[in-house]
Coordinates of C-alpha atoms in Angstrom, one line a residue:
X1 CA 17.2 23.3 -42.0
X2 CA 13.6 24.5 -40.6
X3 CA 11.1 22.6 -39.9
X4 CA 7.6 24.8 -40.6
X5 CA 4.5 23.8 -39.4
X6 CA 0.9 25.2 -38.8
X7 CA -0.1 27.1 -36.1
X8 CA -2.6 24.6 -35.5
X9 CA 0.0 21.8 -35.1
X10 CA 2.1 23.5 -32.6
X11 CA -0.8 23.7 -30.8
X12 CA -2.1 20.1 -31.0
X13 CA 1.4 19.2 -30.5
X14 CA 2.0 21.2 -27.6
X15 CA -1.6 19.6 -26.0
X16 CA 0.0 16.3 -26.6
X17 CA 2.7 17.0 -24.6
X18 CA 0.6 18.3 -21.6
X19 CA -1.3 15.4 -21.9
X20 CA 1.6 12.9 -21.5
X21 CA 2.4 15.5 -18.2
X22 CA -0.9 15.0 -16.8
X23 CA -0.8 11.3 -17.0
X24 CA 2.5 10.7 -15.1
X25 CA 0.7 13.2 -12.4
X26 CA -2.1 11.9 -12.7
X27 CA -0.4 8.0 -11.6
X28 CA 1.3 10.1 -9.2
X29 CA -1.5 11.4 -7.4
X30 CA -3.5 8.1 -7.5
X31 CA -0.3 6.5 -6.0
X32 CA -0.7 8.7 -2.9
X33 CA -3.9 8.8 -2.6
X34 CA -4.3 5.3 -2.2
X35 CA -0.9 4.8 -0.1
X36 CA -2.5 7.6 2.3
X37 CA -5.9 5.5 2.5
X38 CA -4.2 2.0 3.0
X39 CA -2.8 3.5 5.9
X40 CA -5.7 1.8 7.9
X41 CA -5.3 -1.6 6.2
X42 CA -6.1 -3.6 9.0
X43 CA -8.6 -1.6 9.6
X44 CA -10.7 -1.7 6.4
X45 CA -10.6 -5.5 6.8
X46 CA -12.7 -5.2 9.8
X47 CA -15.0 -2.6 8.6
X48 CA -15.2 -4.9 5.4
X49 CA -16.1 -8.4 7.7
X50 CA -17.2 -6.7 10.9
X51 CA -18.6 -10.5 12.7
X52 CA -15.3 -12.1 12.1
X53 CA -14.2 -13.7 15.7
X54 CA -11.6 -11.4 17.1
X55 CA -9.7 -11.8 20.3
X56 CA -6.5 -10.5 22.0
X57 CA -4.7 -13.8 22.2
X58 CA -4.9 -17.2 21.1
X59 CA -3.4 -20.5 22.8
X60 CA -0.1 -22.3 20.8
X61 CA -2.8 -25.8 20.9
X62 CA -5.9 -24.1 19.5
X63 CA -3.5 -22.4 16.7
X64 CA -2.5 -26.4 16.1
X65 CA -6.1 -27.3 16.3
X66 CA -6.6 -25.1 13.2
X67 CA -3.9 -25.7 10.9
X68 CA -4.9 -29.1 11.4
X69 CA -8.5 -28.3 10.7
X70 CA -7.4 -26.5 7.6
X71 CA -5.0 -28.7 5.9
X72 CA -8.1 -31.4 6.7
X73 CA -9.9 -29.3 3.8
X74 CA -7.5 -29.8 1.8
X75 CA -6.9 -33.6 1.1
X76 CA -8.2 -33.5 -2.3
X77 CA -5.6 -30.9 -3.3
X78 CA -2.1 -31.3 -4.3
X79 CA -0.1 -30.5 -1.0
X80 CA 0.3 -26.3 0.1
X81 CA 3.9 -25.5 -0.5
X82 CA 2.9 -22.5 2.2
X83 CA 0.5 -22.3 5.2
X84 CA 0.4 -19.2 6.9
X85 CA -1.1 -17.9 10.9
X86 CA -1.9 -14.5 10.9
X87 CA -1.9 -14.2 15.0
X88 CA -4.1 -11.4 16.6
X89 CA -2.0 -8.1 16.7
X90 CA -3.5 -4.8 18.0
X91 CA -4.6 -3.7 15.0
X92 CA -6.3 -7.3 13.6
X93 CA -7.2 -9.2 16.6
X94 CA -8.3 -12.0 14.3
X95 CA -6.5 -15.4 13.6
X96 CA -6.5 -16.0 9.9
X97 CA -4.9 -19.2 8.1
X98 CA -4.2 -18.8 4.8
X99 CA -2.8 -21.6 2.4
X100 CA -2.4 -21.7 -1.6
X101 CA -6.1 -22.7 -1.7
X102 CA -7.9 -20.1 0.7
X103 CA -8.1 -18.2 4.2
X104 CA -10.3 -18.6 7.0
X105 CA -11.1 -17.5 10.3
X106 CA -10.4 -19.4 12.9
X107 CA -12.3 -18.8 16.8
X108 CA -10.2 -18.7 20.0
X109 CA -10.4 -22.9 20.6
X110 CA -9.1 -23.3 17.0
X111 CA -12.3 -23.8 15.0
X112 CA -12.6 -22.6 11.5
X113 CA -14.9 -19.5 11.3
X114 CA -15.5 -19.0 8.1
X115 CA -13.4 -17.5 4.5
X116 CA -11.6 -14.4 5.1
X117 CA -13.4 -11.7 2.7
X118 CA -11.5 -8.3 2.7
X119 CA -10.9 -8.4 -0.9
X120 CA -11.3 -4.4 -1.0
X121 CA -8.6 -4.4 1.2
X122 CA -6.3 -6.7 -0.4
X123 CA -7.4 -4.6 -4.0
X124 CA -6.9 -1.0 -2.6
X125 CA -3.1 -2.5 -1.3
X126 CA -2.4 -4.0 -4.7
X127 CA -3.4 -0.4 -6.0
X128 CA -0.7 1.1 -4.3
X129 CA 1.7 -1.1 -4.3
X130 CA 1.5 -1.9 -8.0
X131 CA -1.1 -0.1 -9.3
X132 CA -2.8 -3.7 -10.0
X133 CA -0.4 -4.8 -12.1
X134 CA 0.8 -8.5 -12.1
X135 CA 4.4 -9.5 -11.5
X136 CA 7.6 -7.0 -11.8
X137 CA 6.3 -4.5 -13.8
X138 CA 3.8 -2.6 -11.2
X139 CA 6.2 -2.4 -8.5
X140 CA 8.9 -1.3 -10.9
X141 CA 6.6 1.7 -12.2
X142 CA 5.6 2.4 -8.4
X143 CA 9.2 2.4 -7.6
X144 CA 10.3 4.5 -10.7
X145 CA 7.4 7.3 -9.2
X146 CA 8.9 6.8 -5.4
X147 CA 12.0 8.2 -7.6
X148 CA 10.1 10.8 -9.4
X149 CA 8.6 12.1 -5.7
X150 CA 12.2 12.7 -4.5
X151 CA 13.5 14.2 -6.9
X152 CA 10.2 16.8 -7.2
X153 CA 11.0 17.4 -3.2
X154 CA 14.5 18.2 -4.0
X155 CA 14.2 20.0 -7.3
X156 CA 11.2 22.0 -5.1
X157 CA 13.9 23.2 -2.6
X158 CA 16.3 24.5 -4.6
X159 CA 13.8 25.8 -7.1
X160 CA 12.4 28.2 -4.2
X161 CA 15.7 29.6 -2.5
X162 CA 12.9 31.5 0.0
X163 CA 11.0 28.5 0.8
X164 CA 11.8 28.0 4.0
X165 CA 12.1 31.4 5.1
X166 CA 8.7 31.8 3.5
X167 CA 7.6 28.4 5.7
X168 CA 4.7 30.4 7.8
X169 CA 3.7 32.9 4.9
X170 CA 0.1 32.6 3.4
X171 CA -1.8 34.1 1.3
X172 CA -5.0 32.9 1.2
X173 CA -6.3 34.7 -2.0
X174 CA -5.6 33.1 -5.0
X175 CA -4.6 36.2 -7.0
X176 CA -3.5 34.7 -10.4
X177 CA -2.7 31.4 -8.5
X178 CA -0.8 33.1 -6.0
X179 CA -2.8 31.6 -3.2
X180 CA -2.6 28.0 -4.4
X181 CA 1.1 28.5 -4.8
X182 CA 1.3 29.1 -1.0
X183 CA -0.3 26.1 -0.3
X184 CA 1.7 24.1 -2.5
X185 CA 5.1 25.3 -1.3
X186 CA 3.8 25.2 2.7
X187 CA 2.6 22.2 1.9
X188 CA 5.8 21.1 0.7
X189 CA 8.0 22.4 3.6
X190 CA 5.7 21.4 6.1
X191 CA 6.1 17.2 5.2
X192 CA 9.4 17.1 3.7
X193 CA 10.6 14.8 5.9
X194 CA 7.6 12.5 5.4
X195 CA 8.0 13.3 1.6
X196 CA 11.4 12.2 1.4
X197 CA 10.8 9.3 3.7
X198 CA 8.1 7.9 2.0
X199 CA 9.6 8.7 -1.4
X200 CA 12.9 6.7 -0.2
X201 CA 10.8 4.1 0.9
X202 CA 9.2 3.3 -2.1
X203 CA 11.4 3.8 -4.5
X204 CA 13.3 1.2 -2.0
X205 CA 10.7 -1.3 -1.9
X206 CA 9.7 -1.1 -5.7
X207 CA 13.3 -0.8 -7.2
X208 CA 14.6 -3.5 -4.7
X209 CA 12.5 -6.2 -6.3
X210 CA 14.1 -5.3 -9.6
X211 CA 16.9 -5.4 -8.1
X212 CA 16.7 -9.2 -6.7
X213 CA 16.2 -10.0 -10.0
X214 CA 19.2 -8.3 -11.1
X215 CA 21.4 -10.0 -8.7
X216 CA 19.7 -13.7 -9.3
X217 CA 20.4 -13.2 -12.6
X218 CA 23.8 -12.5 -12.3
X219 CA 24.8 -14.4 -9.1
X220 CA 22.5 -16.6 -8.4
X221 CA 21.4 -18.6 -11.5
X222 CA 18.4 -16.7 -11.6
X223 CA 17.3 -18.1 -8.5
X224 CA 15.2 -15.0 -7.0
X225 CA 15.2 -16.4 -3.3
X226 CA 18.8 -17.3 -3.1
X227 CA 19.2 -13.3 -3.9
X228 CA 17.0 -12.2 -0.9
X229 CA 18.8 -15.2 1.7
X230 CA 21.3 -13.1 3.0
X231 CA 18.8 -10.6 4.2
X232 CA 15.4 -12.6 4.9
X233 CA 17.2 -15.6 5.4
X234 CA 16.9 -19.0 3.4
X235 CA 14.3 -21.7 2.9
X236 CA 15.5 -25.9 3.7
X237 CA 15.4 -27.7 1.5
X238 CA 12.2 -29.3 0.1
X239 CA 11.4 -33.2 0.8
X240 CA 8.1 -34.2 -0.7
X241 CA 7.8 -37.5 0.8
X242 CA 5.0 -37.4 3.0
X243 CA 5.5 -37.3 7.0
X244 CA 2.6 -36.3 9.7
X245 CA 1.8 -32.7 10.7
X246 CA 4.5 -30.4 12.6
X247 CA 3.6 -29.6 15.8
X248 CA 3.2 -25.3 15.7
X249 CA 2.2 -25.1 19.4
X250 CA 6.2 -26.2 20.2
X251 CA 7.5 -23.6 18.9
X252 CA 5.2 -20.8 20.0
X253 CA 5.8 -21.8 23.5
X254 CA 9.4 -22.4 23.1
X255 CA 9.3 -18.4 22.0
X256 CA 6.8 -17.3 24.9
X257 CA 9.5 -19.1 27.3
X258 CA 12.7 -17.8 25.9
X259 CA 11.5 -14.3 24.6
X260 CA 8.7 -13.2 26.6
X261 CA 9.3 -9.4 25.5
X262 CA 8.6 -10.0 22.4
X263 CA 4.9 -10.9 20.0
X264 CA 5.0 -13.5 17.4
X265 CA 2.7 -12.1 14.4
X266 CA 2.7 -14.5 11.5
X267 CA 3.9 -18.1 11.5
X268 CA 4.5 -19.8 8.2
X269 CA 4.5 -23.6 7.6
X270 CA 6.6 -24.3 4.7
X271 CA 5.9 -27.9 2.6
X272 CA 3.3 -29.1 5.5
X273 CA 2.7 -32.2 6.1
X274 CA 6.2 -33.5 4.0
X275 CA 9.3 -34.3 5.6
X276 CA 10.6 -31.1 4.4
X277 CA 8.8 -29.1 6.2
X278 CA 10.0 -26.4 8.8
X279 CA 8.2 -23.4 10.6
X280 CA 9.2 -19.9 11.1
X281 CA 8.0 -17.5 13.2
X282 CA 7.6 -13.6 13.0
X283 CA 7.9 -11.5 16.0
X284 CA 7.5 -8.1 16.6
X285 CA 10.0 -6.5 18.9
X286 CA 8.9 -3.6 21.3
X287 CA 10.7 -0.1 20.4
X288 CA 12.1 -1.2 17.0
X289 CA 11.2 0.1 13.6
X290 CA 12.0 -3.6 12.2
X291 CA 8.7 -5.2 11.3
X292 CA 10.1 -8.4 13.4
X293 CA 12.7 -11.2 14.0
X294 CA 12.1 -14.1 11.9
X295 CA 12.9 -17.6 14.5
X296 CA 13.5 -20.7 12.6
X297 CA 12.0 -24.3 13.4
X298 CA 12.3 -28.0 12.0
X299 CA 9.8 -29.7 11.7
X300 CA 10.1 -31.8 15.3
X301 CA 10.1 -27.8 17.2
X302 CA 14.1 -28.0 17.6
X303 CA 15.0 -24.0 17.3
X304 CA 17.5 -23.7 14.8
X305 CA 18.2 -19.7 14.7
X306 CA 16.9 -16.2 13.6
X307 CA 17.7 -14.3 10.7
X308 CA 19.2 -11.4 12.3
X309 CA 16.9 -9.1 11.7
X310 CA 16.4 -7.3 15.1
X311 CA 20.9 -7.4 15.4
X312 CA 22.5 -8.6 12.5
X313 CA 24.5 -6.4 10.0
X314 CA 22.9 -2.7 9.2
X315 CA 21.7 -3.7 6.0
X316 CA 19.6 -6.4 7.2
X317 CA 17.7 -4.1 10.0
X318 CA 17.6 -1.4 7.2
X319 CA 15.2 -3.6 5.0
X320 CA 13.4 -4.8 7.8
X321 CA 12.5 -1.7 9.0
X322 CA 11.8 0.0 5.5
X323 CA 8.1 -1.6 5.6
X324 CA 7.3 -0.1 8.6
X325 CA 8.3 3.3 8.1
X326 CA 6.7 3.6 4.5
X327 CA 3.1 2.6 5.8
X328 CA 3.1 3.7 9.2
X329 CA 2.5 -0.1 11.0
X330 CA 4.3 1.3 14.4
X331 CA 3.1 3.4 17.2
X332 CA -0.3 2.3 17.2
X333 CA -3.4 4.7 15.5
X334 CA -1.3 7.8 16.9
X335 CA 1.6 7.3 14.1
X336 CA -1.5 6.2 11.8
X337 CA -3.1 9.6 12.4
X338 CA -0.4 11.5 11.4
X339 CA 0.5 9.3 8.4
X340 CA -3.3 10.1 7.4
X341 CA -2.5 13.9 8.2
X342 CA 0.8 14.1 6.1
X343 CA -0.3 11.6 3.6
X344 CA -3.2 14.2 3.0
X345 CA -0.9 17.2 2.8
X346 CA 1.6 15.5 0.0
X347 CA -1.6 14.3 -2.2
X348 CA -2.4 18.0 -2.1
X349 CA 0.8 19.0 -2.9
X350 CA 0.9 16.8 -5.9
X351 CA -2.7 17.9 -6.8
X352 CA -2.0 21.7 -6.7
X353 CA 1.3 21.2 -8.4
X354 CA -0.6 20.3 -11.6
X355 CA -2.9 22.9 -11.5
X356 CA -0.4 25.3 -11.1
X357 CA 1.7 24.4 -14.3
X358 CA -2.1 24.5 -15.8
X359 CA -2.8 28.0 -14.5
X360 CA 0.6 28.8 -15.9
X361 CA 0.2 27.6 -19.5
X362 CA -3.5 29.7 -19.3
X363 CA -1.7 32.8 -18.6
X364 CA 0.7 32.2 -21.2
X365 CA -2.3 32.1 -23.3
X366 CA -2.6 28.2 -23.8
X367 CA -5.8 28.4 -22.9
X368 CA -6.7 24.2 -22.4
X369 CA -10.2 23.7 -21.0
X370 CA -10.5 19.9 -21.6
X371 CA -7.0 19.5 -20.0
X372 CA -8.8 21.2 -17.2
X373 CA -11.4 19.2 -17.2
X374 CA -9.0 15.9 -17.3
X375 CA -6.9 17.2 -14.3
X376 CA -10.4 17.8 -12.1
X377 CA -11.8 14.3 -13.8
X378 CA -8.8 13.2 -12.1
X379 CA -8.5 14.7 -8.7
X380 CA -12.4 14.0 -8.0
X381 CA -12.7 10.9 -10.6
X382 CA -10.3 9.0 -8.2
X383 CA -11.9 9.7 -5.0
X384 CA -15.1 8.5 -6.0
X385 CA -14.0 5.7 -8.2
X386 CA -12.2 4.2 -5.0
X387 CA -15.4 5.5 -2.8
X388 CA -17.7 3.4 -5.7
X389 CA -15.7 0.5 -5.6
X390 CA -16.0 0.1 -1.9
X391 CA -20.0 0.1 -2.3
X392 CA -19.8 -2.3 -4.4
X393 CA -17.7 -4.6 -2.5
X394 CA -20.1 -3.7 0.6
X395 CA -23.4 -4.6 -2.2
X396 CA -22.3 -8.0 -4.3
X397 CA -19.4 -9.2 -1.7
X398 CA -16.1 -10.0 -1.5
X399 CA -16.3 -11.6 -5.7
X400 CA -17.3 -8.1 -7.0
X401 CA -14.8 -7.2 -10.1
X402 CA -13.3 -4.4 -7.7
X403 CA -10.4 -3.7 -10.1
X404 CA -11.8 -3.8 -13.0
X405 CA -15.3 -0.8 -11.6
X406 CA -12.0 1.0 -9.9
X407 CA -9.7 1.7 -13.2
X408 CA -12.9 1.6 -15.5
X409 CA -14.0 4.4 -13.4
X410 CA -11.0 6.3 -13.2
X411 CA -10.0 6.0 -16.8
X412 CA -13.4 7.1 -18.0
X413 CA -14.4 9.8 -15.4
X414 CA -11.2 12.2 -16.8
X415 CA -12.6 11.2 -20.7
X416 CA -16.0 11.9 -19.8
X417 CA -15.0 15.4 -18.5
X418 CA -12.4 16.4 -21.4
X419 CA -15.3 15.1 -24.1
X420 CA -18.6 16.3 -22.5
X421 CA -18.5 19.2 -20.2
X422 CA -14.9 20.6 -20.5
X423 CA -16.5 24.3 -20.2
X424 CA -17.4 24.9 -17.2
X425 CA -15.4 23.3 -15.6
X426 CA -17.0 19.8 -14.0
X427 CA -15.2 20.5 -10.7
X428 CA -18.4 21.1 -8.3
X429 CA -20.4 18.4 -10.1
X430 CA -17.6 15.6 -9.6
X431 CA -17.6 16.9 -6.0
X432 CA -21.2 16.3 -5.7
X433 CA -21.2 13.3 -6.4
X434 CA -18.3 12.3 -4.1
X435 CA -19.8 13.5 -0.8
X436 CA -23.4 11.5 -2.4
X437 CA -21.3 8.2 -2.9
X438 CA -19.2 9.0 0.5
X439 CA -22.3 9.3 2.0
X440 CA -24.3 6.1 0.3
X441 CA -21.0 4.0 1.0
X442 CA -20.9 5.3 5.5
X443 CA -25.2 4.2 5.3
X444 CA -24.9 1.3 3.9
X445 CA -21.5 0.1 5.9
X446 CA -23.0 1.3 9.6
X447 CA -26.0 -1.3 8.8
X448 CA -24.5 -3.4 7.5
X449 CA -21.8 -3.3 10.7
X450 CA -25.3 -3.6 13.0
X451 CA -26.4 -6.5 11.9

């Protein structure tokens, strides 16, 4: 039996089909995009709150001095189940508390300073990490497309038998997309090993979540931190009956005693202020890849253990270390250069591959302007939805509906393009007003940084 249809309906149907392509690149290409601009994380959170105090240590009593000061904020409120100390690193020199209620500043003696406002920040890593998307199901599409990015990479190098051989050859003129070719497989030979790297990473750290579940659900009675125990290690447990404040500053010098090689970065108060409660402290340690040791407290500052994170089995120092590799937090702004520079490079390379199975179909004679249109709405739309979000975050603070102006933006720009001005194409107009925004966005941030 033959199906028949119209000429016409092939057509559409064939359209529809690209159109399905050019979505899952187009995720693709906003998912590293953003991961290459969150590279400087800590950094957009002092460009976002540039008078926050900062300094290069603080003292284990003035940490005390705030938790306590915190927690006093809090007496009206059902009890924190977590308190966290974000201690100053190289990167942040800023002490930040955060509890289930808020985060603040805190000054070098311990006083509170004021809220924490990098909610651009906090939005462009929840772009990345999950595309915005609450729960399981961001990280599991994030992690599915970590996937998808390795097996391109692969597919790529066995696709193009010459590719390496060809690593240095350029042709700069794009005859029939010959030239953009080049770039896309120089590109591609040039940061595989950053490709794969950051492709294994992700899928790792997306993926893995599912598969916690997976194992709670099957081993663990559905009991999602029982499943991550043997790696992260496990929480006490829980006493609600009250009991007074743990003392923090007794196990930060009992660490600055006993390890004085290595730099605690995050301490976390679990159940404060119950009899329950017990602190842990993260540590970086010097020439590792593992984004620290986790040291384990009661409540009274008796040292009950690590984790085993820094030498325990490989599997444990392989998850640790997975963070650090996939967004660059080691080496200092040297490593985060380069994670800029190939981050760049493999955006480019998704960009270009797009356009080059579009400059494909067109001399096939599937000639597609609005798809055109929608891949350049796209590559530019992005950009300057991520560049207008960040003015408004800079114009009606750190409560401005950033996710909703950033996918709002980047959902219509591509429509607007494929409806309105398909031919010619928008390209140079959506770059316009990229470098205007870009440049709106650096005036009003350097004032607003003088001030």
């Amino acid at each position: 039996m033959t199906l028949a249809f119209s000429k016409d309906a092939v057509q559409r149907a064939l359209s529809g089909h690209a159109a399905i392509g050019l979505l899952a690149s187009a995720l693709l290409y906003l998912i590293c995009l953003t991961g290459t601009v969150v590279v400087f994380y800590q950094e957009w959170q002092r460009i976002e709150q540039p008078n926050a105090p900062e300094m290069a240590a603080i003292a284990p009593d003035a940490v005390q001095r705030g938790v306590a000061a915190v927690l006093a904020t809090e007496k009206d409120k059902p009890g924190t189940t977590h308190l966290y100390v974000h201690m100053p690193v190289d990167g942040l020199p800023r002490t930040t508390i955060t509890t289930d209620y808020q985060g603040v500043h805190v000054t070098a003696d311990g006083r509170i300073a004021g809220p924490e406002e990098n909610a651009w920040s906090e939005f462009l890593l929840a772009a990345h990490y999950a595309l915005n998307i609450p729960g399981l199901v961001g990280m599991t599409i994030v992690g599915i497309f970590g996937v998808m990015i390795l097996a391109l990479a692969l597919s790529g190098i066995v696709a193009h038998p010459r590719i390496f051989r060809d690593a240095f050859r350029l042709r700069a003129r794009d005859n029939h997309g010959v030239g953009l070719a080049d770039w896309h497989n120089r590109l591609s030979v040039w940061t595989l090993p950053f490709s794969l790297a950051m492709a294994l990473t992700g899928a790792m750290i997306g993926l893995g979540v599912v598969g916690a579940y997976g194992l709670a659900a099957a081993f663990y009675k559905n009991d999602v931190e029982a499943a991550y125990a043997p790696i992260f290690g496990e929480e006490a447990k829980p006493d609600a009956a009250p009991a007074p404040l743990a003392d923090v500053a007794v196990p930060l010098a009992w660490l600055a005693r006993n390890h004085p090689g290595v730099r605690p970065t995050y301490i976390i108060l679990h159940d404060p202020q119950t009899r329950g409660q017990h602190i842990q402290l993260i540590a970086e340690h010097p020439r590792r890849l593992i984004y620290g040791e986790t040291y384990q407290f009661g409540a009274d500052g008796r040292y009950h253990g690590k984790v085993g994170l820094s030498d325990g089995h490989l599997g444990q120092q392989l998850a640790a270390s997975t963070y650090n590799l996939h967004f660059g937090n080691y080496g200092g702004l040297p490593v985060k250069l380069a994670y800029i520079v190939f981050g760049l490079a493999l955006t480019i390379v998704v960009a270009t591959g797009t356009s080059i199975w579009l400059g494909k179909r067109q001399r096939r004679g599937l000639h597609e302007p609005r798809l055109r249109a929608g891949w350049d709405g796209v590559i530019w739309g992005v950009p300057i939805a991520l560049t207008l979000t960040f003015l408004a975050r800079l114009l009606l603070g750190n409560d401005a509906p950033l996710v909703a102006i950033f996918w709002t933006l980047t959902i219509a720009i591509p429509l607007v393009a494929i409806a309105i001005r398909p031919e010619p194409r928008p390209k140079q107009l959506l770059q316009r007003l990229l470098a205007a925004s870009s440049i709106v966005c650096i005036a009003i941030g350097v004032s607003g940084m003088a001030q």
